[in-house]
XYZ file of C-alpha atoms in Angstrom:
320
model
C 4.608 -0.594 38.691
C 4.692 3.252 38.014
C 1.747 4.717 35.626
C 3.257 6.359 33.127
C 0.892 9.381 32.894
C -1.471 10.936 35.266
C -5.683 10.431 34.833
C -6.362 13.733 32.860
C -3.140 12.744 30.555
C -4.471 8.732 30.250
C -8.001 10.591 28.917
C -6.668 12.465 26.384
C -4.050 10.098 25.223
C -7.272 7.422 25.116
C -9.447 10.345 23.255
C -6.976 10.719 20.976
C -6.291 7.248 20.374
C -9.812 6.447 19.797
C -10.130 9.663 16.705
C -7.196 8.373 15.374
C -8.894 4.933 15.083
C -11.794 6.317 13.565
C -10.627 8.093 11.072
C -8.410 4.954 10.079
C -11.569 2.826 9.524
C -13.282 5.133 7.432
C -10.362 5.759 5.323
C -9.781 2.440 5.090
C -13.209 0.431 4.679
C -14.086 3.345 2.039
C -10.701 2.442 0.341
C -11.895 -1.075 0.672
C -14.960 -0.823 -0.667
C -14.044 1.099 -3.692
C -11.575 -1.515 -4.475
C -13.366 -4.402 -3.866
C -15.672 -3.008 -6.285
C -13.547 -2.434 -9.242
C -11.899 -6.270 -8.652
C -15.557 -7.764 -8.439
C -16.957 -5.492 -12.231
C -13.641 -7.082 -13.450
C -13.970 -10.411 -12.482
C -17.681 -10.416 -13.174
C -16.042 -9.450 -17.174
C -14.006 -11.905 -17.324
C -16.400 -14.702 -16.725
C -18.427 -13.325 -19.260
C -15.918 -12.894 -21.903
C -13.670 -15.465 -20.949
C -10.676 -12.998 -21.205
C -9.060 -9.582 -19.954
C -7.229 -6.818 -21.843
C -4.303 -5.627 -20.527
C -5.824 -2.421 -18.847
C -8.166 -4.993 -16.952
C -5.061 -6.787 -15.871
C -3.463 -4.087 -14.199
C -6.412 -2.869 -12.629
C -7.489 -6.297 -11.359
C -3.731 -6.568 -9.612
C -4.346 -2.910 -8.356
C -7.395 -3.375 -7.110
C -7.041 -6.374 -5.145
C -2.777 -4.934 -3.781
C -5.194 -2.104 -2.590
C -7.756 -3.908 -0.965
C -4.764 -6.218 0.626
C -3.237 -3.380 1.678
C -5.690 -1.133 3.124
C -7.109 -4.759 5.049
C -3.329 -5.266 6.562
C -3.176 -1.456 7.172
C -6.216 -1.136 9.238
C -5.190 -4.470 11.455
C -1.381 -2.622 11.640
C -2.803 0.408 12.752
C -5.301 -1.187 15.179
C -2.336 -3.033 17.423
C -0.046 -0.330 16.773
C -2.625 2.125 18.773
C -4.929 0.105 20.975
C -2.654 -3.165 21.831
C 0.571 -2.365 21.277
C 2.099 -4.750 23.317
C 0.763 -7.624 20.978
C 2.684 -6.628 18.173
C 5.388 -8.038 20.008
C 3.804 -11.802 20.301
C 5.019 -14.225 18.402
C 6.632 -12.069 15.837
C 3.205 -10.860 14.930
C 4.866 -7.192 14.026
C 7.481 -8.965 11.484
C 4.877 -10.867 10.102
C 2.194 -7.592 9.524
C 5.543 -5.566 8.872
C 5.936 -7.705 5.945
C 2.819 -8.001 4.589
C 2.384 -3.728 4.163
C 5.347 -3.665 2.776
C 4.509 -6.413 0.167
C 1.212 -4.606 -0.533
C 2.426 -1.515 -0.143
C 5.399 -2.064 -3.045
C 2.503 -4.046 -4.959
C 0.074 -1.447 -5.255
C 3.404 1.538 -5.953
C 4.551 -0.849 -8.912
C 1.391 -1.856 -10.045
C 0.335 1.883 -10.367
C 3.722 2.811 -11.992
C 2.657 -0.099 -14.795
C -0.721 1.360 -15.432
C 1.127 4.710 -16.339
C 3.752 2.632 -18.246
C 0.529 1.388 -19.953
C -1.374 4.115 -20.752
C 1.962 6.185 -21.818
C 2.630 3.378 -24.128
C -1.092 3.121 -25.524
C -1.560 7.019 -26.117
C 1.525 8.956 -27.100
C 2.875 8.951 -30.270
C 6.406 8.902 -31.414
C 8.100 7.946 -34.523
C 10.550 5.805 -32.590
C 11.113 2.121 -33.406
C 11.645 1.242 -30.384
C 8.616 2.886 -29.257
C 6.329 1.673 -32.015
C 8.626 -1.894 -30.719
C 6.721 -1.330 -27.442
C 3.331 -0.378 -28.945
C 3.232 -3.056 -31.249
C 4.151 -5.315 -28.130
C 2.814 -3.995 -25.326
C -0.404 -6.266 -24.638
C 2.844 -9.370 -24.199
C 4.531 -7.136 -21.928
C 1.619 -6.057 -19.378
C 1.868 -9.265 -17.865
C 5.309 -9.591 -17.566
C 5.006 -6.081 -15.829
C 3.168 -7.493 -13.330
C 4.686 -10.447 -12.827
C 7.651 -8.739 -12.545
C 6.028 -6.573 -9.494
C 5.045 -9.257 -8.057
C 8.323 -10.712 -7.652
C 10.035 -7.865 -6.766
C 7.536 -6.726 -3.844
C 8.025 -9.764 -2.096
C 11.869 -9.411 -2.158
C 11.247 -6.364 -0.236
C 8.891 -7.993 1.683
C 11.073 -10.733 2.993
C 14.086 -8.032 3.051
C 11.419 -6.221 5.744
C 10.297 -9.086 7.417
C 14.753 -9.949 8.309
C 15.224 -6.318 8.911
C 12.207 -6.176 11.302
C 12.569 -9.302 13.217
C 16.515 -8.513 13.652
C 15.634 -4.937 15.631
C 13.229 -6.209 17.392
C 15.390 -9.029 18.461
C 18.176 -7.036 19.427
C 17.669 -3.473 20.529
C 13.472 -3.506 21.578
C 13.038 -1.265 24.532
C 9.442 -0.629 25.459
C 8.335 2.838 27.038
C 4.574 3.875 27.491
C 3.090 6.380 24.938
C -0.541 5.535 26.649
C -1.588 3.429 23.720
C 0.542 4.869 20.713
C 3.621 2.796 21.099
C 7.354 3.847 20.995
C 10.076 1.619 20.741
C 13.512 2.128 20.726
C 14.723 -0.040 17.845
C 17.963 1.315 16.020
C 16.633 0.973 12.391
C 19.254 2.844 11.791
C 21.729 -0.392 11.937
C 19.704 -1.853 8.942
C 20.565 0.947 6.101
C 21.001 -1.810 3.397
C 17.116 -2.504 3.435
C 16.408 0.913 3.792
C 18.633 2.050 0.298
C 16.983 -0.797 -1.329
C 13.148 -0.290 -0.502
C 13.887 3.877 -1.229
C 15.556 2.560 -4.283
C 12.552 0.438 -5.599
C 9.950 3.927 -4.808
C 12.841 5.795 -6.636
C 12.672 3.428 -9.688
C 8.836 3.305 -9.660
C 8.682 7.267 -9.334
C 10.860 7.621 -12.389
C 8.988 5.260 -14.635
C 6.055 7.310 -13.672
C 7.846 10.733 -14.302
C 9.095 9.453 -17.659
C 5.466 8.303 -18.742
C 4.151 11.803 -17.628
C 6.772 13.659 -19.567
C 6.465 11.436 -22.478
C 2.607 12.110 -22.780
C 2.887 15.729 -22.430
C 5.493 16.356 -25.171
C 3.269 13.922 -27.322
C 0.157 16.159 -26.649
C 2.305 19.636 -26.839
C 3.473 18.080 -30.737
C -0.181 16.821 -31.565
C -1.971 19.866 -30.706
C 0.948 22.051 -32.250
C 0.924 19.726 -36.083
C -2.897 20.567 -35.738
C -2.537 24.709 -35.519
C -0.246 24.079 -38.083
C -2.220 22.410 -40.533
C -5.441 24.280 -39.259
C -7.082 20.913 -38.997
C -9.850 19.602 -36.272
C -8.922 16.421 -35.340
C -11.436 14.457 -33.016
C -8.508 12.642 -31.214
C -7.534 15.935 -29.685
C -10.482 15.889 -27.150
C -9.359 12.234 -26.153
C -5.514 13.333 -25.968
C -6.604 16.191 -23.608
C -9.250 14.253 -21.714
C -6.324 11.462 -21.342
C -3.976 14.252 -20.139
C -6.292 15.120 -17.636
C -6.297 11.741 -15.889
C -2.895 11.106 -16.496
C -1.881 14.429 -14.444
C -4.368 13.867 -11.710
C -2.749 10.298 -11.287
C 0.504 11.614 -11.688
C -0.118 14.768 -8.390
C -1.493 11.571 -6.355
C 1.581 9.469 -6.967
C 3.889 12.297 -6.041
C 1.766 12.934 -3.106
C 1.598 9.432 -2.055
C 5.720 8.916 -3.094
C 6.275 11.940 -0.680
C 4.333 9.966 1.976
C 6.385 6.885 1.417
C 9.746 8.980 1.779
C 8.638 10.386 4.847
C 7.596 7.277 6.962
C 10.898 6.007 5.416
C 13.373 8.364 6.944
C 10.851 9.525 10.123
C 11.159 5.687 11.220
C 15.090 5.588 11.248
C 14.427 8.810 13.895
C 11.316 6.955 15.759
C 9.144 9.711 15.214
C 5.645 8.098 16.103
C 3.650 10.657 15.936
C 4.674 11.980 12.264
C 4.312 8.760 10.866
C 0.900 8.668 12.182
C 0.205 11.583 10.834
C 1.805 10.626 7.201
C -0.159 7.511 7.291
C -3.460 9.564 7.470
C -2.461 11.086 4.619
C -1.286 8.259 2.166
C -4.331 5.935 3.208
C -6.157 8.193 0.941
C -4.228 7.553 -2.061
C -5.515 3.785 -2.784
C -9.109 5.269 -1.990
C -9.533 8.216 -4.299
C -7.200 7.263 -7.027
C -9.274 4.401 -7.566
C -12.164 6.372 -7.571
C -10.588 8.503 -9.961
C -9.793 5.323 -12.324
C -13.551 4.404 -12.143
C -14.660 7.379 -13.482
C -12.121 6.767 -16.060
C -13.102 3.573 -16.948
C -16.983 3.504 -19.295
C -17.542 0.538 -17.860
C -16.655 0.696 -13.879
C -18.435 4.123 -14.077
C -21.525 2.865 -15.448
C -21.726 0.613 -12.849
C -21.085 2.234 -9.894
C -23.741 4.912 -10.909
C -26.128 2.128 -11.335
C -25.687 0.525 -8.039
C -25.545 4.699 -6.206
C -28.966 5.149 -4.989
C -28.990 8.892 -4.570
C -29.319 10.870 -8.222
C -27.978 13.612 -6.631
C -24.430 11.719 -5.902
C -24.323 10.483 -9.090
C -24.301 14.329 -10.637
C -21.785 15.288 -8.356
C -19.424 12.386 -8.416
C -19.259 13.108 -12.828
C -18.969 16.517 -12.188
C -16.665 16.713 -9.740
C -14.565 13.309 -11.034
């Protein structure tokens, strides 16, 4: 059999194989970690109290879609650089296929719910059917996620036939020296890819709609106060809310963007930009979580109590 690079090509190709694997596991054990740690404070709660509101719901299914996720990410990423060949066993690369995409849609619906939630909870709008929602909303949360749920594993199993099909008909290995390259036509399957762009179009434009809902409900609040020349307290907690919410909302976009572009770079089979894309969204279940700790009284008091360093602690609630 023919090598398929020379010696000073095989070290590089290993050298850069072996970063790219690094950086992966500390992406994703931080992600991990930070996850884990908002499920566990929430489940800890709910023995206590014997019951959950419904922003504890949604960040209990976040959290642990995250944690899922980032677990079945790092194994993914692991075969798909260092044994590539294995993915090919057994249907292993259906099967972890799948699963991402399960977690994957989990954690993208489960976010567009919290800003669902929180645009529900805060803005303010003479509506009926908005004050409907309000009035209603603590019944619907878990019909959200249930809904989520059921929706990401559709997508999953649609991945899992769409996978197994390509592999089964059009695989075609060639070396990459530990990155592999196959040359499956993806391009065959376009009915699963219009309907998994169509579910992170749907779950986009719930979280657009939130964002613009919020900000035209802060614009009118702050504008009835210059009005009326009146200090109202709730301002500080409208703008503080705003704050969060548009954070959230330039890590969704960044993290949709991601999505879209592993979406369409896969049809072409370009390895090496995926890679690169995945870098970049395995940082979104990391520090948007970290973002919703500091959010959250309670997750924030206890992360700070369990941070040994005083200095992290200052710069963590200044910088967060």
């Amino acid at each position: 059999m023919e090598a398929c690079h020379s010696p000073e090509q095989s070290n590089d190709t290993s050298y850069a194989d072996t970063t790219v694997v690094i950086v992966i596991t500390l992406e994703v054990f931080a992600g991990m970690w930070i996850n884990a740690f908002i499920v566990s404070v929430i489940c800890v709660a709910w023995v206590r109290k014997k019951t959950l509101n419904s922003n504890e719901k949604i960040l209990l299914f976040l959290g642990s879609s995250r944690f899922w996720y980032l677990c079945i990410a790092w194994v993914y990423s692991i075969f798909l650089v260092i044994y590539p060949n294995y993915l090919y066993v057994h249907r292993i690369f259906p099967l972890l296929n799948s699963a991402q995409n399960f977690f994957s849609y989990s954690n993208l619906w489960f976010s567009a719910s919290l800003f669902v939630f929180y645009c529900i909870k805060i803005a303010n709008f003479r509506n009926s059917f908005f004050i409907y929602l309000k009035g209603k909303i603590d019944r619907i949360v878990p019909w959200l996620l249930l809904g989520s749920v059921l929706f990401s594993l559709v997508i999953g199993i649609i991945a899992y036939n769409a996978t197994d099909k390509a592999l089964s008909k059009n695989l075609n290995f060639t070396c990459q020296g530990g990155i592999w390259k196959s040359n499956i036509r993806i391009d065959q399957h376009f009915l699963p890819h219009f309907i998994i762009g169509f579910g992170y179009a749907t779950s986009f434009t719930a979280v657009i709609l939130s964002t613009l809902l919020l900000l035209f409900s802060l614009w009118r609040h702050k504008r009835n106060m210059q009005t009326n020349s009146m200090k109202d307290l709730s301002m500080d907690a409208h703008i503080k809310a705003m704050k969060s919410i548009l954070s959230f909302f330039i890590m969704y976009s960044t993290n949709f963007i991601c999505l879209i572009l592993i979406l369409i770079y896969s049809m072409k089979n370009e390895s090496d930009v995926i890679f690169l894309t995945y870098l970049i969204q395995y940082t979104f279940p990391s520090f948007h979580s970290l973002v919703l700790i500091f959010s959250n009284p309670n997750l924030e008091k206890r992360l700070l109590g369990i941070l040994p360093c005083g200095k992290c602690k200052v710069f963590l609630k200044r910088e967060l």
